[in-house]
Amino acid sequence: MLGLMQDQPLLISQLIEFAARHHPDGAIVSRRVEGDIHRYTYRDAAARSRRVANALDRLGLGFSDRVATLAWNGYRHFELYYGVSGSGRVVHTINPRLAPDQVAWIANHAEDKVLCFDMTFLPIVKAIWSKCTTVATWVALCDPAALPGDTGIPNLVAYEAWIGAESDRYEWPVFDERSAAALCYTSGTTGNPKGALYSHRSTILHAYGEALPDAISLSARDSVLAVVPMFHVNAWGLPYSAAMTGCKLVLPGASLDGKSVYELMEAEKVTLSAGVPTVWLGLLTYMKQQGLTFSSMQRTVIGGSACPPAMIRTFREDYGVTVLHAWGMTEMSPLGTVCNLKLNQLAADRESQYAVMAKQGRAVYGVDMKIVDGNGEELPWDGESTGDLLVKGPWVVSGYFKGEGGQVLRDGWFPTGDVASIDPDGFLQITDRSKDVIKSGGEWISSIDIENIAMAHPAVAMAACIAVPHPKWDERPLLVVVRKPGAEATPAEILGFFEGKVAKWQVPDDVVFVDSIPLGATGKMQKMKLREQFREHRLPGA
Ligand code: ADP
């Protein structure tokens, strides 16, 4: 016997129409690439999303055709999310920080029909348009007046003219909720990038999960700054969960330096923000230098790479902001776990709470996880055993776009490539990406543990711990450090800092100072590059 409830597919168009109807005056504020601040409402966004849908119909785009974006976080990008997916096409967000050739490769692989770009990225488009064999229409996200006449790019239109010619009435189509809605390529640290293809269903379930109190607890009382780019796993789903909850949404455009982020947070009374640790490093440095405090910020979601415990403490103790440490990946839409204390931990002392908060947190309902040993046997949740982390759930990929990489699931579970432990309360702790693990004399050393300790040293701005080949131990850890401006510290002082914090054999053999650590397109440390750079480094005693 089937239930007698309405069988309504979960579609992305419903999110924006819900927001327009129930939160018509809910604000969306964008710092535009033009430099000024743009303000409008969910009602306006819905109307313009419908214009986008009409414009795509006029181009004759078919169901599931791909529309690419090369754009910062802003209202036009937001409209594309809804107009493209809502009308049955697939919004394909491309990371503009990739090399132009990689952008062209991805656009060709995805067979994008339309590519919409912020004017900031005109140089990329000029460099690649002739190589993108499937793109028939180029849309510059600007007013017609801002479009130079001599770009040489064929079929180039200004977004405002393109959608301006269309009606803001549109009958959103109803189709199978499992249809593709959005496409995002992984950064491809190994091999070619692979596409994660999200569905309407997965996106809406993810938005529900994300908004839960034990996830990021999003509501119509929040003003949310999405620092995480809309080209990085759909800004971690915020454009969808924002429309679902009707929160105020603040989109920072291209200005992600500490000063710009701080000013926007204060001006828009931001209560919640989200981004990778490197962005917060810039913000905290700026605030410290200027002696500033927050007037409205309550919590910030930090993920994408491990958030150093020292940062969690600084946010809490110096600025009264709770860090929600989160873990996930492109293949997971991206949310897997978020760190919120449980009832039994609320009464614990501060230090015990910090120890929990440094972990990546508990699974959001919808995601299941397990850790396994080398033979695939499940390991206990004792907080000690570490193994390969596998996940499953309705917003986890079942395979990659066009079957790249072949069969990726193992008995229905997706292998994350991360190494982790899980404690009896269900808190996940990532110790490494499997390719970053340091194997010393048959034992594993967690590079994240070592970096977290180093980051607590007052002279250290950023630290990466990498494996260097060693004649006796196979590999030994080397610590690569960027010092804070003006800070002095010798290698011996930094190594001394590890005393009593980890076992002696886990302490790095050496420290090298560098001016900067290479960051990838999503702001993560590129340890592979560092490993290459320091492959020949002579460790003391080696
Ligand atoms: P890519 O694989 O392209 O770098 P993702 O953004 O999908 O891009 O990265 C996912 C990976 O990032 C995870 O598998 C994990 O290794 C790492 N990661 C994400 N969040 C955290 C976190 N809070 N702590 C440690 N590692 C994290």
XYZ file of C-alpha atoms and ligand atoms in Angstrom:
569
model
C 0.000 0.000 0.000
C 1.377 3.399 -0.954
C 1.018 6.429 1.249
C -1.558 8.964 0.280
C 0.628 12.032 0.274
C 1.058 14.333 -2.712
C 3.695 13.071 -5.066
C 5.509 16.287 -5.835
C 9.015 16.084 -7.287
C 11.681 18.082 -5.424
C 12.703 20.768 -7.905
C 15.054 23.734 -7.589
C 12.506 26.098 -9.168
C 10.328 25.565 -6.087
C 13.022 27.005 -3.849
C 13.117 30.382 -5.546
C 9.341 30.552 -5.909
C 8.969 29.674 -2.236
C 11.399 32.436 -1.287
C 9.629 34.926 -3.570
C 6.251 34.080 -2.040
C 7.151 33.642 1.617
C 10.140 35.964 1.921
C 9.428 38.463 -0.862
C 11.377 41.228 0.867
C 14.226 38.985 2.051
C 17.413 40.752 1.019
C 20.165 39.664 -1.335
C 23.118 42.036 -1.164
C 26.027 41.807 -3.586
C 29.340 43.569 -3.907
C 29.478 43.851 -7.668
C 32.574 43.504 -9.788
C 31.665 47.043 -10.874
C 32.663 48.014 -7.309
C 29.354 49.188 -5.828
C 26.848 47.414 -3.577
C 23.715 46.029 -5.213
C 20.576 45.265 -3.232
C 17.415 43.485 -4.144
C 15.018 40.859 -2.833
C 14.085 37.233 -3.375
C 11.051 38.511 -5.285
C 13.349 40.383 -7.688
C 15.700 37.414 -7.973
C 12.820 35.107 -8.879
C 11.581 37.503 -11.557
C 15.013 37.761 -13.140
C 15.565 33.980 -12.906
C 12.406 33.574 -14.966
C 13.851 35.965 -17.546
C 16.970 33.769 -17.694
C 14.784 30.722 -18.294
C 12.973 32.505 -21.133
C 16.284 33.597 -22.657
C 17.547 30.000 -22.634
C 14.315 28.799 -24.249
C 14.796 31.418 -26.957
C 18.308 30.079 -27.641
C 16.685 26.694 -28.157
C 18.630 24.965 -25.407
C 17.431 21.439 -24.750
C 16.671 19.628 -21.499
C 19.909 18.878 -19.582
C 22.029 21.133 -21.819
C 24.884 22.709 -19.901
C 25.231 26.425 -19.207
C 28.613 27.325 -17.769
C 29.545 30.153 -15.430
C 32.874 31.810 -14.732
C 31.736 34.160 -12.033
C 32.172 35.497 -8.509
C 29.460 35.375 -5.881
C 26.832 37.880 -6.971
C 23.152 38.304 -7.756
C 23.479 37.542 -11.470
C 25.247 34.281 -10.708
C 22.459 33.525 -8.216
C 19.825 34.107 -10.910
C 21.672 31.754 -13.236
C 21.593 29.035 -10.581
C 17.806 29.208 -10.616
C 17.046 30.155 -14.214
C 19.293 27.445 -15.642
C 18.453 24.540 -13.317
C 14.816 25.549 -12.865
C 14.210 25.418 -16.602
C 15.677 21.910 -16.813
C 19.218 22.775 -17.888
C 22.405 22.140 -15.938
C 24.364 24.993 -14.391
C 28.051 24.215 -14.699
C 30.176 26.374 -12.408
C 33.789 26.568 -13.571
C 36.562 27.620 -11.224
C 38.127 30.733 -12.816
C 41.300 30.255 -10.799
C 42.210 27.307 -13.004
C 44.617 27.828 -15.887
C 42.782 28.960 -19.075
C 43.619 25.692 -20.833
C 42.021 23.740 -17.988
C 38.923 25.932 -18.203
C 38.686 25.170 -21.946
C 39.250 21.463 -21.303
C 36.434 21.383 -18.743
C 34.033 23.391 -20.954
C 34.662 20.971 -23.820
C 34.306 17.930 -21.621
C 31.007 19.249 -20.260
C 29.914 20.276 -23.776
C 28.759 23.638 -22.491
C 26.400 25.426 -24.895
C 26.432 28.826 -23.231
C 29.152 30.351 -21.082
C 28.348 33.290 -18.784
C 31.261 35.247 -17.317
C 32.018 38.195 -15.083
C 33.943 40.946 -16.850
C 36.898 40.178 -14.560
C 37.299 37.012 -16.582
C 37.159 38.571 -20.040
C 40.900 37.849 -20.506
C 40.257 34.130 -19.867
C 37.385 34.105 -22.348
C 39.480 35.920 -24.948
C 42.155 33.268 -24.530
C 39.858 30.257 -24.780
C 36.810 31.060 -26.913
C 38.283 29.622 -30.088
C 39.120 26.355 -28.281
C 35.658 25.855 -26.787
C 34.053 23.913 -29.574
C 30.557 23.538 -28.136
C 29.911 27.037 -26.753
C 27.604 28.865 -29.166
C 26.741 31.880 -27.002
C 28.942 33.938 -24.680
C 27.183 36.048 -22.073
C 29.052 38.851 -20.308
C 27.489 39.455 -16.889
C 27.152 43.213 -17.276
C 25.203 46.088 -18.807
C 25.472 46.495 -22.587
C 27.341 49.771 -22.007
C 30.105 47.905 -20.144
C 30.811 45.598 -23.056
C 33.801 46.609 -25.184
C 33.102 46.450 -28.918
C 36.349 44.891 -30.067
C 36.618 41.630 -28.124
C 36.682 39.400 -31.198
C 34.461 36.916 -29.329
C 31.633 35.728 -31.611
C 28.020 35.667 -30.390
C 28.793 37.755 -27.353
C 25.885 39.389 -25.548
C 25.571 41.487 -22.415
C 23.509 39.714 -19.755
C 21.324 42.722 -18.996
C 20.338 43.079 -22.650
C 19.938 39.318 -23.011
C 17.500 38.861 -20.136
C 16.127 42.413 -20.408
C 14.432 41.462 -23.646
C 12.496 38.649 -21.939
C 9.348 38.391 -19.864
C 9.553 37.792 -16.128
C 6.675 35.347 -16.382
C 7.566 31.716 -16.858
C 5.926 28.394 -16.275
C 8.653 26.303 -14.620
C 8.605 22.798 -16.102
C 7.880 19.818 -13.868
C 10.093 16.776 -14.416
C 11.793 13.879 -12.683
C 13.500 15.139 -9.528
C 16.466 12.902 -10.276
C 17.267 15.016 -13.366
C 20.657 16.704 -13.453
C 20.700 20.258 -12.072
C 24.303 21.308 -11.533
C 27.774 20.184 -12.508
C 31.004 20.861 -10.657
C 34.417 19.442 -11.493
C 36.787 18.339 -8.756
C 40.070 20.172 -8.807
C 41.745 17.068 -10.185
C 44.855 16.979 -8.058
C 45.348 13.575 -9.660
C 44.542 13.087 -13.340
C 41.980 15.108 -15.270
C 39.176 16.848 -13.404
C 36.057 14.757 -12.946
C 32.506 16.086 -12.858
C 30.129 15.648 -9.927
C 26.629 15.917 -11.382
C 24.056 16.962 -8.794
C 20.344 16.319 -9.211
C 17.366 18.433 -8.157
C 16.548 15.874 -5.502
C 20.084 15.708 -4.109
C 20.331 19.502 -4.033
C 17.086 19.980 -2.132
C 17.771 17.208 0.361
C 21.215 18.706 0.906
C 19.669 22.130 1.511
C 17.344 20.657 4.155
C 20.269 18.863 5.788
C 22.478 21.921 5.758
C 19.888 24.115 7.447
C 19.411 21.728 10.404
C 20.349 23.064 13.837
C 23.170 20.554 14.227
C 24.474 21.452 10.776
C 24.703 25.205 10.240
C 21.310 26.131 11.722
C 20.186 28.525 9.032
C 17.045 30.599 9.499
C 15.142 33.690 8.440
C 16.845 35.464 11.357
C 20.306 35.103 9.807
C 22.316 37.373 7.593
C 24.676 35.020 5.785
C 27.907 35.954 4.055
C 28.888 33.305 1.515
C 32.622 33.825 1.238
C 33.034 30.340 -0.203
C 32.775 30.863 -3.965
C 29.745 29.808 -5.956
C 32.233 27.964 -8.190
C 33.430 25.882 -5.227
C 30.779 23.172 -4.826
C 27.926 25.667 -5.253
C 29.138 27.826 -2.366
C 28.601 24.729 -0.218
C 24.909 24.793 -1.125
C 24.221 28.173 0.515
C 22.389 29.712 -2.459
C 19.848 26.884 -2.134
C 19.535 26.701 1.644
C 19.290 30.511 1.740
C 16.226 30.463 -0.510
C 14.803 27.570 1.514
C 15.062 29.501 4.788
C 14.638 33.058 3.537
C 17.759 34.294 5.302
C 19.451 37.463 4.142
C 22.166 36.509 1.675
C 25.335 38.583 1.267
C 27.551 37.902 -1.742
C 31.052 39.392 -1.615
C 32.035 39.432 -5.293
C 35.746 39.466 -5.986
C 36.916 41.226 -2.812
C 37.931 38.489 -0.401
C 40.727 40.294 1.458
C 40.395 40.789 5.220
C 39.393 44.456 5.006
C 36.650 43.978 2.413
C 35.223 40.928 4.151
C 35.223 42.688 7.527
C 33.554 45.823 6.180
C 30.829 43.819 4.471
C 30.203 41.786 7.624
C 29.738 44.929 9.661
C 27.719 46.862 7.087
C 25.282 43.991 6.490
C 25.094 42.837 10.110
C 26.258 39.388 9.119
C 25.537 36.648 11.692
C 26.933 33.626 9.858
C 29.623 33.189 7.249
C 31.334 30.293 5.501
C 34.719 29.792 3.898
C 38.081 27.995 3.829
C 40.683 28.606 6.572
C 42.959 30.743 4.370
C 40.243 33.410 3.986
C 39.748 33.629 7.749
C 43.485 33.923 8.245
C 43.361 37.135 6.180
C 40.355 38.435 8.112
C 41.818 37.714 11.549
C 45.167 39.268 10.645
C 43.429 42.431 9.463
C 41.203 42.657 12.547
C 44.147 42.168 14.878
C 46.241 44.804 13.120
C 43.383 47.306 13.246
C 42.150 46.381 16.728
C 38.621 45.653 15.482
C 35.750 43.599 16.884
C 32.502 42.224 15.442
C 29.119 43.715 16.237
C 26.824 41.015 14.817
C 28.815 37.889 13.858
C 27.814 34.773 15.799
C 29.235 31.787 13.983
C 31.339 30.843 11.002
C 31.508 27.624 9.051
C 35.080 26.626 8.270
C 35.937 23.685 6.061
C 37.540 22.648 2.806
C 40.713 21.889 4.721
C 41.381 21.384 8.405
C 40.658 24.412 10.557
C 43.608 24.910 12.933
C 42.445 24.662 16.571
C 44.270 27.941 17.240
C 41.866 29.657 14.831
C 38.829 28.149 16.582
C 40.139 29.499 19.880
C 40.919 32.969 18.519
C 37.460 33.316 16.996
C 35.826 32.285 20.260
C 37.985 34.047 22.818
C 38.967 37.235 20.996
C 35.834 37.795 18.918
C 32.988 35.804 20.516
C 32.375 33.813 17.333
C 31.693 30.069 17.341
C 33.481 28.137 14.623
C 31.485 25.336 13.041
C 34.166 23.058 11.704
C 32.771 21.196 8.702
C 34.003 18.480 6.394
C 32.850 17.464 2.969
C 33.859 17.254 -0.643
C 32.743 18.084 -4.174
C 31.468 14.525 -4.483
C 29.208 15.122 -1.453
C 27.448 18.335 -2.515
C 29.613 18.990 -0.278
C 28.355 18.598 3.278
C 29.294 15.484 5.276
C 29.843 16.510 8.877
C 29.575 19.630 11.024
C 30.980 20.036 14.508
C 28.373 21.029 17.096
C 28.672 19.927 20.699
C 26.196 17.418 22.141
C 24.201 17.874 25.337
C 26.628 15.776 27.384
C 29.528 17.975 26.236
C 27.985 21.303 27.175
C 28.855 20.898 30.838
C 32.445 19.907 30.091
C 35.306 22.314 30.760
C 36.443 24.647 28.031
C 39.574 22.698 27.092
C 37.593 19.482 26.586
C 35.137 21.401 24.443
C 37.953 22.805 22.319
C 39.286 19.286 21.834
C 35.898 18.267 20.405
C 35.490 21.417 18.323
C 38.794 20.776 16.556
C 37.269 17.616 15.075
C 35.331 17.743 11.816
C 32.092 16.852 13.547
C 29.103 14.569 13.281
C 27.351 13.281 10.177
C 24.424 15.356 8.984
C 21.363 13.140 8.638
C 21.434 11.910 5.049
C 25.104 10.986 5.150
C 26.345 7.720 6.582
C 30.016 7.055 7.105
C 32.430 4.327 8.147
C 36.162 3.770 8.447
C 37.795 0.594 7.180
C 41.202 -1.067 7.343
C 43.316 -2.175 4.376
C 41.113 -5.264 3.909
C 37.894 -3.265 3.866
C 36.925 -4.399 7.392
C 35.040 -1.792 9.384
C 37.027 -0.259 12.256
C 35.588 0.600 15.687
C 34.368 4.083 16.580
C 36.820 4.442 19.449
C 38.406 7.754 18.509
C 41.743 5.935 18.160
C 41.556 3.609 15.159
C 42.203 5.359 11.873
C 41.283 4.039 8.455
C 39.956 4.894 5.012
C 36.761 6.912 5.208
C 33.769 5.807 3.128
C 30.420 7.572 2.803
C 26.985 7.026 1.322
C 23.784 8.961 1.031
C 21.371 10.658 -1.374
C 23.678 13.646 -1.947
C 26.846 11.589 -2.481
C 27.914 10.799 -6.073
C 27.263 7.358 -7.505
C 29.829 7.938 -10.271
C 31.374 10.772 -12.259
C 29.976 12.617 -15.271
C 30.335 10.596 -18.463
C 31.527 7.601 -16.480
C 35.029 9.013 -15.939
C 36.975 6.979 -13.433
C 34.723 3.964 -14.004
C 33.003 2.276 -11.112
C 33.804 4.418 -8.088
C 31.623 2.892 -5.385
C 32.733 -0.006 -3.188
C 29.668 -2.029 -2.186
C 27.599 1.124 -2.449
C 30.051 3.253 -0.469
C 32.069 6.137 -1.893
C 35.758 6.081 -0.886
C 36.639 9.641 0.087
C 40.433 9.329 -0.101
C 40.568 10.672 3.450
C 41.959 8.903 6.488
C 39.996 9.410 9.690
C 38.939 8.233 13.109
C 35.438 8.353 14.580
C 34.838 8.610 18.337
C 32.075 6.911 20.366
C 29.941 10.088 20.136
C 30.146 9.915 16.329
C 32.615 12.775 15.873
C 34.774 12.368 12.788
C 38.386 13.449 12.821
C 40.270 13.666 9.552
C 43.926 12.835 10.082
C 44.981 13.153 6.452
C 44.213 12.770 2.809
C 45.585 9.325 2.047
C 48.103 10.824 -0.373
C 49.421 13.248 2.272
C 49.963 10.672 5.010
C 53.578 10.436 6.189
C 54.760 6.853 6.608
C 57.670 6.703 8.997
C 59.117 3.286 9.842
C 55.772 1.556 9.270
C 53.876 4.084 11.437
C 51.641 6.839 10.116
C 52.076 10.437 11.121
C 49.098 12.768 10.694
C 50.255 15.835 8.806
C 47.132 17.699 9.978
C 48.003 17.043 13.655
C 51.483 18.426 13.142
C 50.225 21.478 11.255
C 47.614 22.195 13.914
C 50.294 22.286 16.597
C 52.612 24.437 14.506
C 49.806 26.904 13.788
C 49.436 27.524 17.526
C 53.029 28.849 17.704
C 52.887 32.659 17.962
C 55.375 33.186 15.114
C 53.675 30.884 12.618
C 51.230 32.226 10.038
C 50.867 29.069 7.980
C 52.388 25.589 8.137
C 52.448 22.517 5.931
C 53.849 19.182 7.020
C 55.081 16.970 4.206
C 56.865 13.679 3.768
C 60.499 13.709 2.638
C 62.181 10.458 1.568
C 64.450 9.038 4.272
C 67.017 6.225 3.917
C 66.157 4.537 7.204
C 62.518 5.403 7.916
C 61.185 5.573 4.320
C 59.690 8.979 5.001
C 60.114 11.614 7.665
C 58.106 14.796 8.275
C 59.414 18.183 7.200
C 57.618 21.307 8.384
C 57.322 24.142 5.889
C 56.510 27.414 7.653
C 55.478 30.934 6.695
C 56.292 33.236 9.585
C 53.963 36.046 10.654
C 55.109 39.449 9.429
C 58.002 40.642 11.584
C 58.022 37.469 13.720
C 61.325 35.809 14.554
C 61.674 32.118 15.331
C 64.409 29.592 14.640
C 63.758 26.017 13.490
C 64.904 24.795 16.905
C 62.379 27.014 18.687
C 59.546 25.750 16.539
C 60.560 22.128 16.982
C 60.871 22.701 20.740
C 57.217 23.760 20.704
C 56.222 20.175 19.881
C 57.695 18.826 23.093
C 55.076 17.000 25.150
C 52.406 17.578 22.480
C 53.098 14.523 20.302
C 55.266 11.420 20.551
C 58.950 12.152 19.920
C 59.051 10.178 16.667
C 56.201 12.294 15.271
C 58.056 15.589 15.694
C 59.261 16.855 12.294
C 62.965 16.370 11.586
C 63.423 19.874 10.265
C 61.759 23.226 9.599
C 62.202 25.334 6.484
C 60.928 28.888 6.168
C 59.290 30.076 2.966
C 57.634 33.341 1.930
C 54.434 31.632 0.877
C 52.884 28.188 0.492
C 51.354 27.452 -2.924
C 47.549 27.372 -2.780
C 45.281 25.530 -5.237
C 42.234 26.901 -7.019
C 40.033 26.394 -3.965
C 42.487 27.919 -1.480
C 44.024 24.687 -0.218
C 47.717 24.116 0.373
C 49.238 22.247 -2.541
C 51.350 19.761 -0.666
C 52.157 17.867 -3.839
C 54.053 20.924 -5.106
C 55.864 21.241 -1.790
C 56.814 17.566 -1.864
C 58.346 18.082 -5.300
C 60.127 21.236 -4.184
C 61.652 19.622 -1.094
C 62.204 16.103 -2.431
C 65.980 16.578 -2.238
C 65.929 18.340 1.124
C 68.642 16.865 3.361
C 67.159 16.168 6.777
C 69.555 16.421 9.734
C 71.024 13.008 10.470
C 69.736 11.447 7.236
P 39.301 18.759 -4.127
O 39.208 17.285 -3.914
O 39.031 19.204 -5.474
O 40.420 19.434 -3.380
P 37.086 19.293 -2.451
O 36.776 20.706 -2.143
O 36.055 18.399 -2.883
O 38.075 19.449 -3.532
O 37.959 18.710 -1.295
C 37.534 17.686 -0.479
C 38.636 17.306 0.468
O 39.041 18.426 1.242
C 38.233 16.270 1.463
O 38.283 14.982 0.912
C 39.266 16.490 2.554
O 40.500 15.876 2.247
C 39.476 17.972 2.515
N 38.688 18.619 3.563
C 37.511 19.239 3.438
N 37.105 19.735 4.620
C 38.052 19.405 5.528
C 38.222 19.609 6.944
N 37.353 20.294 7.664
N 39.320 19.106 7.510
C 40.239 18.407 6.812
N 40.144 18.191 5.492
C 39.068 18.681 4.859
